Short mmCIF file of C-alpha atoms in Angstrom, two decimals:
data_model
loop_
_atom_site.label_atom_id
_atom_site.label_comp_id
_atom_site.label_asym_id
_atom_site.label_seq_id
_atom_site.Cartn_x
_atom_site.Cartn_y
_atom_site.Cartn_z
CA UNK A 1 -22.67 31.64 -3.32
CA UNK A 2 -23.33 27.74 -2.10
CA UNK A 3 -19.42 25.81 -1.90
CA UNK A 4 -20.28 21.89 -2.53
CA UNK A 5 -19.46 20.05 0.86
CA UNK A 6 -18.43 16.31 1.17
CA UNK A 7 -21.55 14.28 2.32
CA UNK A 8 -19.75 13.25 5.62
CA UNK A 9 -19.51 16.61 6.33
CA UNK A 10 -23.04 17.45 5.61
CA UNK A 11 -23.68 13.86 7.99
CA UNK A 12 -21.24 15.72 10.67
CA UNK A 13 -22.55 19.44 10.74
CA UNK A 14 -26.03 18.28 10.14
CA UNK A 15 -27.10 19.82 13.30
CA UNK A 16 -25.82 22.91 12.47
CA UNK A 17 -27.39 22.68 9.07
CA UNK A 18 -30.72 21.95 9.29
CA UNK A 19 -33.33 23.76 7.38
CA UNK A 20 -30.23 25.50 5.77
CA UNK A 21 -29.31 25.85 2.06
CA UNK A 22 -26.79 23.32 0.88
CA UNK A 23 -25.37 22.24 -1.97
CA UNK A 24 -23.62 18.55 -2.97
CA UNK A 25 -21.95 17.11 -6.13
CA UNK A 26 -20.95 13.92 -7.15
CA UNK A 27 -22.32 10.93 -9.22
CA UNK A 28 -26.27 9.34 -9.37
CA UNK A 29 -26.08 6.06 -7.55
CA UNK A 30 -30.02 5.54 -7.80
CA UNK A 31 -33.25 6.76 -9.21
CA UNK A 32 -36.71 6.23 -7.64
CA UNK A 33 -39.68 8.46 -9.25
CA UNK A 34 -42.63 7.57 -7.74
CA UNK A 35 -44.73 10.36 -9.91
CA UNK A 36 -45.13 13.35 -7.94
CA UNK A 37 -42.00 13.11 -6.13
CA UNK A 38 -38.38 11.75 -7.25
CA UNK A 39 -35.91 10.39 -5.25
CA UNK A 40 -32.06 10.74 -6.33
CA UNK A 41 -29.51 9.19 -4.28
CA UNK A 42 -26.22 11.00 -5.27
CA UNK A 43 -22.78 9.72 -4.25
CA UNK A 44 -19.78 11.25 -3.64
CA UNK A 45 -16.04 9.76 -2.07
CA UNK A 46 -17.14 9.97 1.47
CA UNK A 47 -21.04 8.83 1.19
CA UNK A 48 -24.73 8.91 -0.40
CA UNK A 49 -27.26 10.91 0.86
CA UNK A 50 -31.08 11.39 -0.35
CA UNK A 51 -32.22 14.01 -2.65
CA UNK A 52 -35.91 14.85 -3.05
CA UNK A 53 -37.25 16.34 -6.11
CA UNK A 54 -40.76 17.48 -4.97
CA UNK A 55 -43.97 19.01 -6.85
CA UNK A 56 -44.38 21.79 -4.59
CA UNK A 57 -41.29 22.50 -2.96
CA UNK A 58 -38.89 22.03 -6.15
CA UNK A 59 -39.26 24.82 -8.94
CA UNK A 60 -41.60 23.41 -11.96
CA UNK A 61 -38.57 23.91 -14.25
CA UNK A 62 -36.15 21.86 -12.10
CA UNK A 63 -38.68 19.32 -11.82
CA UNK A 64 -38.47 18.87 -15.02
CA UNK A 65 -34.60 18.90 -15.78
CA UNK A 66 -34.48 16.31 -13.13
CA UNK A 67 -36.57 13.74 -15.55
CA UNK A 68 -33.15 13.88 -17.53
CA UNK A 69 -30.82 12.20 -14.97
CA UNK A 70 -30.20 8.46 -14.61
CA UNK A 71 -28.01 6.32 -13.08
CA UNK A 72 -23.93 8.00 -13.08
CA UNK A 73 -24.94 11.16 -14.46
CA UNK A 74 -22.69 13.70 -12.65
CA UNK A 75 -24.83 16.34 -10.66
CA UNK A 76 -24.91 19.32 -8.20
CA UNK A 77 -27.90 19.33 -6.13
CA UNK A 78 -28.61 22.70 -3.62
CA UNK A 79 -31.53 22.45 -1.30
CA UNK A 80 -32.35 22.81 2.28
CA UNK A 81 -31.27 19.98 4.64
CA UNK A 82 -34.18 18.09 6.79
CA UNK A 83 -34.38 14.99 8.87
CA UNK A 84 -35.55 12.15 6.95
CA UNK A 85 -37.57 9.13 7.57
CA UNK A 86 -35.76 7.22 5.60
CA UNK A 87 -32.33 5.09 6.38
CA UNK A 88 -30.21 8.14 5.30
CA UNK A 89 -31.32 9.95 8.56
CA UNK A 90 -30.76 13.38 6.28
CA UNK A 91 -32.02 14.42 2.76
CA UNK A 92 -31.81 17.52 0.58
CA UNK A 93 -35.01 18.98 -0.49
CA UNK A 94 -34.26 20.30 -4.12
CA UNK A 95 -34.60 23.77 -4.99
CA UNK A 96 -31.90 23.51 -7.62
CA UNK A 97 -30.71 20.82 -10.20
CA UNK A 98 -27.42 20.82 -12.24
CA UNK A 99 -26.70 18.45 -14.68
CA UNK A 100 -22.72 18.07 -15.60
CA UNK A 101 -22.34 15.24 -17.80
CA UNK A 102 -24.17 12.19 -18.85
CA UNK A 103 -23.36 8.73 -19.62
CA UNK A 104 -23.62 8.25 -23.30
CA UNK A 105 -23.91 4.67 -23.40
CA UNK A 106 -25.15 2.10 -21.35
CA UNK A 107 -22.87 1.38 -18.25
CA UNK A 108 -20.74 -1.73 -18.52
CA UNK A 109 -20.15 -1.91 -14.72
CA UNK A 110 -22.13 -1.07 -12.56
CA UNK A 111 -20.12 0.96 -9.44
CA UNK A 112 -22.53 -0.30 -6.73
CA UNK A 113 -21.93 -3.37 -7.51
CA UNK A 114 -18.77 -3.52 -8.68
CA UNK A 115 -17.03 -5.30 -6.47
CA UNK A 116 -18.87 -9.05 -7.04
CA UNK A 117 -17.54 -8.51 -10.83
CA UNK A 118 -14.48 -10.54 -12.02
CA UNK A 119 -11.40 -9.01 -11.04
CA UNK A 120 -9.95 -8.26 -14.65
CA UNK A 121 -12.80 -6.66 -15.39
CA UNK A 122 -13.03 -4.26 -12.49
CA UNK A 123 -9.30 -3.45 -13.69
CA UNK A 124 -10.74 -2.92 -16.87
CA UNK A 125 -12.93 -0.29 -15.89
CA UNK A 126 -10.98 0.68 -13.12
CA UNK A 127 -12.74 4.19 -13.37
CA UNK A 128 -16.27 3.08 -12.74
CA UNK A 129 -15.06 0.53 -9.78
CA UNK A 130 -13.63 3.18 -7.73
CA UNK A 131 -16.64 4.65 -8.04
CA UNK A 132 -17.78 2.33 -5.38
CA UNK A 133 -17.13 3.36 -1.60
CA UNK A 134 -15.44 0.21 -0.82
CA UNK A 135 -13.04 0.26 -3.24
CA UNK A 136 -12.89 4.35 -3.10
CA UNK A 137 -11.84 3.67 0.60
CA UNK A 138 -9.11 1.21 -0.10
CA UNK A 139 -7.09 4.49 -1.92
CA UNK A 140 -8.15 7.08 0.55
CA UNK A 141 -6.61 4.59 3.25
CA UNK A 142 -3.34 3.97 0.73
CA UNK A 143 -2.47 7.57 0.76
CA UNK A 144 -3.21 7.83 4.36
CA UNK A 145 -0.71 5.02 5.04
CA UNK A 146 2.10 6.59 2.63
CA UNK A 147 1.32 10.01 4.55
CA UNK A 148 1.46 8.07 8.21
CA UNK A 149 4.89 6.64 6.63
CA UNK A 150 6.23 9.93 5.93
CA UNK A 151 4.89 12.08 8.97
CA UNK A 152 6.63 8.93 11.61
CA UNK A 153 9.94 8.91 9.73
CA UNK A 154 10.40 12.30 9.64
CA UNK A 155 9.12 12.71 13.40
CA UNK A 156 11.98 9.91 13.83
CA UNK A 157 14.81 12.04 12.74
CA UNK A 158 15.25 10.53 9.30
CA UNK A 159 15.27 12.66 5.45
CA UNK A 160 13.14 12.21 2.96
CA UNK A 161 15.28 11.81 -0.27
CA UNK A 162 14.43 11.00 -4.06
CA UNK A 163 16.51 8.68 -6.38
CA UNK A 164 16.87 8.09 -9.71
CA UNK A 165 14.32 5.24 -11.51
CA UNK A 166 16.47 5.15 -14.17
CA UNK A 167 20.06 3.25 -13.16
CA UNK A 168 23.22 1.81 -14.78
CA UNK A 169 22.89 -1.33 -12.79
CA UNK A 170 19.86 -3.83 -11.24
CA UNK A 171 20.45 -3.90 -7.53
CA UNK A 172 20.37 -7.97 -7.53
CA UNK A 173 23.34 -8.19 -10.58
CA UNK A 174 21.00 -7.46 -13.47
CA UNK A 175 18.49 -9.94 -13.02
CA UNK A 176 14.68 -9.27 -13.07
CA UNK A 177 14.96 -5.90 -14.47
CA UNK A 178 13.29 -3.93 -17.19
CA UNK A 179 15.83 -2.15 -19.69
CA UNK A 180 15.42 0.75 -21.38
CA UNK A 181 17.09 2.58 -24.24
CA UNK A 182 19.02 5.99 -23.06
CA UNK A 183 20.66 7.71 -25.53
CA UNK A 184 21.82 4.33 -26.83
CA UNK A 185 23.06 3.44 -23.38
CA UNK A 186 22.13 0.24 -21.31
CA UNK A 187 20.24 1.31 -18.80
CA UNK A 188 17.58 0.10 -16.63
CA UNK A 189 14.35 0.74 -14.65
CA UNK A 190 15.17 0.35 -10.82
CA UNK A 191 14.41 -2.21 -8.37
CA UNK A 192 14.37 -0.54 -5.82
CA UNK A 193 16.54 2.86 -4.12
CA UNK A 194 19.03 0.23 -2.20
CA UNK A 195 22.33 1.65 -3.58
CA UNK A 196 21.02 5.35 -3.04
CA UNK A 197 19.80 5.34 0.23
CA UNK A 198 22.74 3.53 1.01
CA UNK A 199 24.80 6.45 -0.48
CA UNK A 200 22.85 9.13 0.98
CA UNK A 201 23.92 7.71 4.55
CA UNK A 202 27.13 7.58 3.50
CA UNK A 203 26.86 11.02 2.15
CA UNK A 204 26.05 11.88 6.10
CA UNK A 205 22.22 12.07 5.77
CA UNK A 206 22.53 9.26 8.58
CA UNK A 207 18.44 8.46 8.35
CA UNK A 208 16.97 8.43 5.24
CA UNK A 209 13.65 6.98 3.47
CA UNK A 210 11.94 7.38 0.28
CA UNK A 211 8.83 6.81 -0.88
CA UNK A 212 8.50 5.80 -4.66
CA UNK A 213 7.62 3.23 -7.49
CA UNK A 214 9.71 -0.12 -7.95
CA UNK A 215 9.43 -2.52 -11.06
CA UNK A 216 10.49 -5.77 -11.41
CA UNK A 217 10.33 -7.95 -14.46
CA UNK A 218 8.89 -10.71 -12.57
CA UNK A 219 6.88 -13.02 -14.66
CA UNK A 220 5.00 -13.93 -11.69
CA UNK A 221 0.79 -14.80 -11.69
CA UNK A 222 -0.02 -14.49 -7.92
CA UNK A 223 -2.13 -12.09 -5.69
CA UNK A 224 1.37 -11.14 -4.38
CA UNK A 225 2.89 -9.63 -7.46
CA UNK A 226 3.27 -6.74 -9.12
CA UNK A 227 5.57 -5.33 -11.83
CA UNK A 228 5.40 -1.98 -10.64
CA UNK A 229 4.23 -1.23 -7.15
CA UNK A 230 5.66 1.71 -4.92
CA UNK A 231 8.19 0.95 -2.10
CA UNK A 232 8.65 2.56 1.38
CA UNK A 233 12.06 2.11 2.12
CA UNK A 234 14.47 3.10 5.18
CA UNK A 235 18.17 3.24 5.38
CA UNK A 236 19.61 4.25 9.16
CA UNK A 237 23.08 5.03 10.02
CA UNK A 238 25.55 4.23 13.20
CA UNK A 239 23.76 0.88 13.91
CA UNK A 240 24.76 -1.69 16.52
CA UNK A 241 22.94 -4.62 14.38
CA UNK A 242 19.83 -5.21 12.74
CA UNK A 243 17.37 -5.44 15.53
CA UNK A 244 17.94 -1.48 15.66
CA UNK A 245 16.03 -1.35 12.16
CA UNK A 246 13.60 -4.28 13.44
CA UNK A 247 12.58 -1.90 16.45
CA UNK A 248 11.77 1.26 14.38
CA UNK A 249 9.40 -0.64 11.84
CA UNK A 250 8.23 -2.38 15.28
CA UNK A 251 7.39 1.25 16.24
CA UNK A 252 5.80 2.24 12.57
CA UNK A 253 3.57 -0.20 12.94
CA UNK A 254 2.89 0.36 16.07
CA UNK A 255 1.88 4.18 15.57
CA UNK A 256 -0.01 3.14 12.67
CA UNK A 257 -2.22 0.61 14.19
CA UNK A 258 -2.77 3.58 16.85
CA UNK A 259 -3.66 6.27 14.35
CA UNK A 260 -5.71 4.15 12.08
CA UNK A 261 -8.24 3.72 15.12
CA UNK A 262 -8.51 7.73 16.03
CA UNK A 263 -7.98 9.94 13.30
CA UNK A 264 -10.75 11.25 11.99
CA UNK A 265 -10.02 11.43 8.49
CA UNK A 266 -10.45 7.61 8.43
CA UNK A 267 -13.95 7.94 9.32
CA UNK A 268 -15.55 6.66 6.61
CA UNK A 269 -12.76 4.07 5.79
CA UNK A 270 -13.38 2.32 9.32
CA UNK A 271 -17.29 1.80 8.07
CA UNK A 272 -16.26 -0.02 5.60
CA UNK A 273 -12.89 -1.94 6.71
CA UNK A 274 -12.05 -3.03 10.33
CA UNK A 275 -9.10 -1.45 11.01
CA UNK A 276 -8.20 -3.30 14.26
CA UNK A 277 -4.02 -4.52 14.35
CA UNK A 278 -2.72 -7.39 17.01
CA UNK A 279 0.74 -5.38 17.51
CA UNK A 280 1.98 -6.51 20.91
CA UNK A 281 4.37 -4.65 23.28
CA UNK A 282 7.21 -6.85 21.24
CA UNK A 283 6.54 -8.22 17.62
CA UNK A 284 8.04 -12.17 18.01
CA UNK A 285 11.18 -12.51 16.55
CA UNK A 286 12.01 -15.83 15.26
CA UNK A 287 15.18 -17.11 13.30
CA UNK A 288 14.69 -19.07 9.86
CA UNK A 289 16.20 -22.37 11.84
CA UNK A 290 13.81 -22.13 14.06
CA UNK A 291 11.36 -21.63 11.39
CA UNK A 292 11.93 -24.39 9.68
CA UNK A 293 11.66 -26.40 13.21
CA UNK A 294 8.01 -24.95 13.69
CA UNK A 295 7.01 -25.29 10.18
CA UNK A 296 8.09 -28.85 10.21
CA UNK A 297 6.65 -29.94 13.71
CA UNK A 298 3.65 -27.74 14.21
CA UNK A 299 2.54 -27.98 10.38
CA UNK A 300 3.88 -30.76 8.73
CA UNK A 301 5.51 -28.59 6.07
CA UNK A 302 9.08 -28.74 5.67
CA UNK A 303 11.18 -26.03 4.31
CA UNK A 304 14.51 -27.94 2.71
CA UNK A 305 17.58 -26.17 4.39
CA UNK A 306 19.04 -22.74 3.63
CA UNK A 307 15.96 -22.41 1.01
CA UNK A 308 14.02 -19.32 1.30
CA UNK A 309 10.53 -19.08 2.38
CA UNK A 310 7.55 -20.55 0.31
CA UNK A 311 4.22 -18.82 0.20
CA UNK A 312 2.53 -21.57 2.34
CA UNK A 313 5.26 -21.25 5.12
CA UNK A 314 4.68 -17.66 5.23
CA UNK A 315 1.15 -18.09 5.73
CA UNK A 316 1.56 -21.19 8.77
CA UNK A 317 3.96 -18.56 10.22
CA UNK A 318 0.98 -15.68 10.43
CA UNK A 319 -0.54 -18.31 11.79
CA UNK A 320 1.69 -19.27 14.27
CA UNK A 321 2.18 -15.44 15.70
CA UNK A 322 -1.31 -14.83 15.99
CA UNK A 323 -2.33 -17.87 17.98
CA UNK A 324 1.51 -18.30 20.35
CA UNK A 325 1.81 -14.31 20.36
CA UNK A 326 -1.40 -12.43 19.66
CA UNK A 327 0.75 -11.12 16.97
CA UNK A 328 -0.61 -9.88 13.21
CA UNK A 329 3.05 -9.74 12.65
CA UNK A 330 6.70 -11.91 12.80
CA UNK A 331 10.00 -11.38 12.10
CA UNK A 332 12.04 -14.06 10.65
CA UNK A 333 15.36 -13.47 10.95
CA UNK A 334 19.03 -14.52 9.93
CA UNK A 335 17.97 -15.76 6.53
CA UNK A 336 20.61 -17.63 4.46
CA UNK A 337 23.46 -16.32 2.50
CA UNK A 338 22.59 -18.35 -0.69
CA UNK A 339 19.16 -16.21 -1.03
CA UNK A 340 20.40 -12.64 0.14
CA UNK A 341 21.68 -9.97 -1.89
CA UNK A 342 25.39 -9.76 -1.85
CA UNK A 343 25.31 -6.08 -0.20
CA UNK A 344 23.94 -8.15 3.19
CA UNK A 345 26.24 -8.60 6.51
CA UNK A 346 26.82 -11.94 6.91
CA UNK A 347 26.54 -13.50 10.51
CA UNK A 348 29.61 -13.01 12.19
CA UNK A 349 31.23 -17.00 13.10
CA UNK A 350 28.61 -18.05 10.51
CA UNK A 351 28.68 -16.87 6.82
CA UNK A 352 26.45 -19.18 5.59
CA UNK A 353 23.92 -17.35 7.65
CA UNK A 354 23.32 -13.68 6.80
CA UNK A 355 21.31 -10.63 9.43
CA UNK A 356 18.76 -9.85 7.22
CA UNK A 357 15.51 -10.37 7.96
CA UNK A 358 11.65 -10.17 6.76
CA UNK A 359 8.53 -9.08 8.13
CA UNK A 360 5.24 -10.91 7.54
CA UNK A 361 2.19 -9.46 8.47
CA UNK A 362 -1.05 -12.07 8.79
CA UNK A 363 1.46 -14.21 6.72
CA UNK A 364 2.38 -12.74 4.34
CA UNK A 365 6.11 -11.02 3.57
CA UNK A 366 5.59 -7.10 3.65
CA UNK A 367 9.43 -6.24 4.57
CA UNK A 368 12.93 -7.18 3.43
CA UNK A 369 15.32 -5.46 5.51
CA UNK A 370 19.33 -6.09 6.90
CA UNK A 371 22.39 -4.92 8.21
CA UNK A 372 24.31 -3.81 5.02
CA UNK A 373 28.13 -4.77 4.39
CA UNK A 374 30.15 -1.58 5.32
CA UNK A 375 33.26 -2.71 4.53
CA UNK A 376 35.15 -2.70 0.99
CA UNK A 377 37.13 -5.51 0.92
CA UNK A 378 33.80 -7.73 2.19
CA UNK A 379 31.46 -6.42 -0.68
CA UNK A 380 34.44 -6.94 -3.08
CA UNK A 381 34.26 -11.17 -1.83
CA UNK A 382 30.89 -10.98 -1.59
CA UNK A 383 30.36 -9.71 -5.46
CA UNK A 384 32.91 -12.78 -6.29
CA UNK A 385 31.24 -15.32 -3.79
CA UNK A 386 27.97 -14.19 -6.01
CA UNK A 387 29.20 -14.76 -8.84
CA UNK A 388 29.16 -11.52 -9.96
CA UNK A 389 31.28 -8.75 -11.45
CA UNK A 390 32.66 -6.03 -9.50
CA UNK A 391 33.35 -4.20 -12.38
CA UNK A 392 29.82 -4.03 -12.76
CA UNK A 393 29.22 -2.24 -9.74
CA UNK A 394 31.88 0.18 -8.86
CA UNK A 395 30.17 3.21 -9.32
CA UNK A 396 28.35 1.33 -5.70
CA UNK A 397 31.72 0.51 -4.46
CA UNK A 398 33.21 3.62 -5.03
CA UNK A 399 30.78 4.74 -2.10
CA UNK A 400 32.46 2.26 0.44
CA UNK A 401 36.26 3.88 -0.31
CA UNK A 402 36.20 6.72 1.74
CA UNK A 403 34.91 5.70 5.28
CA UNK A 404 31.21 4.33 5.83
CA UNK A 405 29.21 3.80 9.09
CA UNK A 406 28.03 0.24 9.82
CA UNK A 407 24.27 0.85 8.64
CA UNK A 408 21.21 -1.10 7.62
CA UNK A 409 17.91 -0.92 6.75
CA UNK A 410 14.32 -2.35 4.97
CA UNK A 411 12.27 -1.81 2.28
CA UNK A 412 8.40 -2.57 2.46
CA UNK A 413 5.59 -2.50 -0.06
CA UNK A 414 2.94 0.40 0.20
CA UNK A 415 0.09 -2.05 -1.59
CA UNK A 416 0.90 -5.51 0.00
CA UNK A 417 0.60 -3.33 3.56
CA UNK A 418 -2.67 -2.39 2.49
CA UNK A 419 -3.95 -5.42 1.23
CA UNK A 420 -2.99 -6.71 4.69
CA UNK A 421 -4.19 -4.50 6.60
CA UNK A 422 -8.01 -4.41 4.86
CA UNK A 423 -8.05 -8.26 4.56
CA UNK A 424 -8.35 -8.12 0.37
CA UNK A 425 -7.93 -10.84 -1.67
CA UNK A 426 -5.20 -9.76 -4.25
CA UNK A 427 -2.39 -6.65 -3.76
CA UNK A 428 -3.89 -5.96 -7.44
CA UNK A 429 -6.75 -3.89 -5.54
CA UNK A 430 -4.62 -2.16 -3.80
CA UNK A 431 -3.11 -0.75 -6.92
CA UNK A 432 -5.20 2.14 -8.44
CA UNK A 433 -3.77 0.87 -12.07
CA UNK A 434 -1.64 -2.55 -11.51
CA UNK A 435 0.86 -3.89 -13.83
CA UNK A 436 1.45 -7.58 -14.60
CA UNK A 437 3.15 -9.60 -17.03
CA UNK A 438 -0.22 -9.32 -19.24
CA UNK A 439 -1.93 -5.93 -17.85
CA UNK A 440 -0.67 -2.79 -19.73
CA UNK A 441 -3.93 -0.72 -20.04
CA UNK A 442 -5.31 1.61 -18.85
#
């Protein structure tokens, strides 16, 4: 009995498969019937490729079944592969037709042209625009990149651990955080696994990294934001400082930049995408001060002191590494105190200075990392120095009381990497079904 093959695979073992039976599913992208003969171009996740329906070489019954399929109707097509004359280089000469399903209405987007639609509506009918390969090849890239996350990290000596979403206690003091009702508790959904992976190092994991969903009740309308998007975070034990967790995403990136160019299960992704990274030897690192310096000299945009970042700096930063360093990617470093979370080392000699750090990649922020306070007393003035009640966090605290390594480490976001890497417009397309402030369906 025929097994359906991908159509890159019929493309790849075509030599081996020529004038042999073969059978492929997947969805109608295009009917031509010129009379006698009837050309179906059927789509799948990894391609198109040409099916004939021929008077003469197709069954008379199959023939006529295929008068029934139009555009999206889901198919299975066997046949014997042949060269073609055509642009597809291969077709399938029909001996058999199978109709799945139908569309019962007319189509309100299109999938091959999907993509020129307004974005809200693409969201709308997010099921029809993945249809298309472009956008089907920005998720088959997202779970490579997730996969590529996991397989370095683990190669790297760290453990893969999973937290709870559901936590007593918003890592930033409560703010920007989605509560829910448990069992007529307070409770919230979590920004991110920072007090976790922090206690699993201190639990003697050492090396630890997750990968799972955030939220944040951010009321924000940008192509940067998302209420729900999934992290990739890192926690390391036994560190001298934070340049040790600056080297290994150094190396991540690195390795992925490597991969994305030779493995083979990208095939079809680097069609459609160029996958080439500017990752030199050393990724610049540059501290905010001087940041502010270059921003304020090299592009007349000035940064008031000990204020974070602004989207535009971020972006003449990109800038800046790609044309002094050949870089895609910067690290700004020793960010201030007033905009760090109070569970961040502050520079020793200057505690208005902190060593955290970001990562921007083609300017834009894809990683918040730092060396983490270690020791009790410190997180206790830090808390105050906030502004905020210990009280609220001691079930954190309490993992500080019996002995914990000097550790650090960064969390980065799986879709704004992705939108980065494949040059698209808004880190809502690299979300199979993004939430916003307005967006709730499907």
């Amino acid at each position: 009995m025929l097994k359906s093959m991908f159509i890159s695979d019929v493309y790849d073992k075509a030599s081996g498969l020529l004038g042999n039976d073969v059978r492929v599913c997947g969805w109608v992208d295009n009917v031509r019937d010129l009379g006698g003969v009837r050309f179906i171009i059927v789509r799948d996740r990894s391609g198109v490729l040409q099916v004939v329906v021929k008077k003469g070489v197709t069954p008379e019954d199959q023939v006529e079944l295929s008068k029934d399929i139009i555009k999206e109707t889901v198919a299975c097509f066997d046949g014997k592969l042949v060269e073609s004359k055509s642009k597809f280089r291969y077709e399938l000469q029909a001996t058999r037709v199978m109709i799945l399903s139908k569309p019962v209405e007319p189509i309100p987007l299109e999938p091959a042209t999907s993509t020129e639609a307004q974005l809200n509506v693409r969201l709308d009918y997010r099921w029809l625009d993945v249809r298309n390969l472009k956008v089907s090849a920005i998720f088959q890239f997202e779970s490579w990149v997730a996969n590529k996350f996991r397989e370095f990290f683990r190669g790297n000596g760290f453990v893969e651990i999973f937290t709870p979403k559901i936590v007593a206690a918003g890592t930033e003091g409560g703010a920007e955080v989605f509560p829910v009702i448990y069992f007529g508790r307070e409770a919230y959904l979590a920004q991110s696994p920072q007090f976790y992976k922090q206690m699993a190092v201190i639990a003697g994991l050492e090396r630890v990294f997750e990968v799972g969903p955030v939220f944040r009740a951010e009321a924000h309308h940008t192509v940067k934001h998302l209420t729900e998007f999934h992290g990739l975070d890192i926690e390391m034990g036994f560190i001298d400082g934070p340049e040790d967790v600056m080297n290994v995403l150094e190396s991540f990136f690195k390795y992925l930049a490597k991969e994305a160019l030779e493995d083979p299960s990208l095939k079809t992704v680097r069609t459609l995408y160029d996958l080439n990274l500017r990752v030199p030897e050393r990724v610049p690192r540059i501290t905010i001060r001087e940041a502010y310096e270059v921003l304020k000299e090299r592009y007349k945009h000035e940064v008031p002191f000990m204020e974070d970042l602004d989207p535009s700096a971020e972006r003449f930063l990109g800038d800046y590494a790609q044309k002094e360093y050949d870089s895609d990617f910067i690290f700004v470093t020793e960010y201030p105190w007033r905009v760090r979370p109070f569970y961040t080392m502050r520079k020793p000699g200057e505690p208005d200075w902190t060593l955290g750090f970001d990562l921007l990649f083609r300017g834009l922020e894809i990683a918040t990392g730092s060396q983490r306070e270690h020791r009790y007393d410190q997180l206790l003035a830090n808390l105050k120095d906030k502004g905020l009640s210990p009280d609220k966090f001691q079930f954190y605290l309490n993992f500080f009381k019996y002995g914990a390594p000097p550790h650090g480490g960064a969390g980065l976001g799986l879709e704004r990497i992705v939108k980065q890497f494949l040059n698209l417009e808004n880190v809502r397309e690299a979300r199979l079904l993004p939430r916003d402030p307005e967006r709730l369906v499907p």
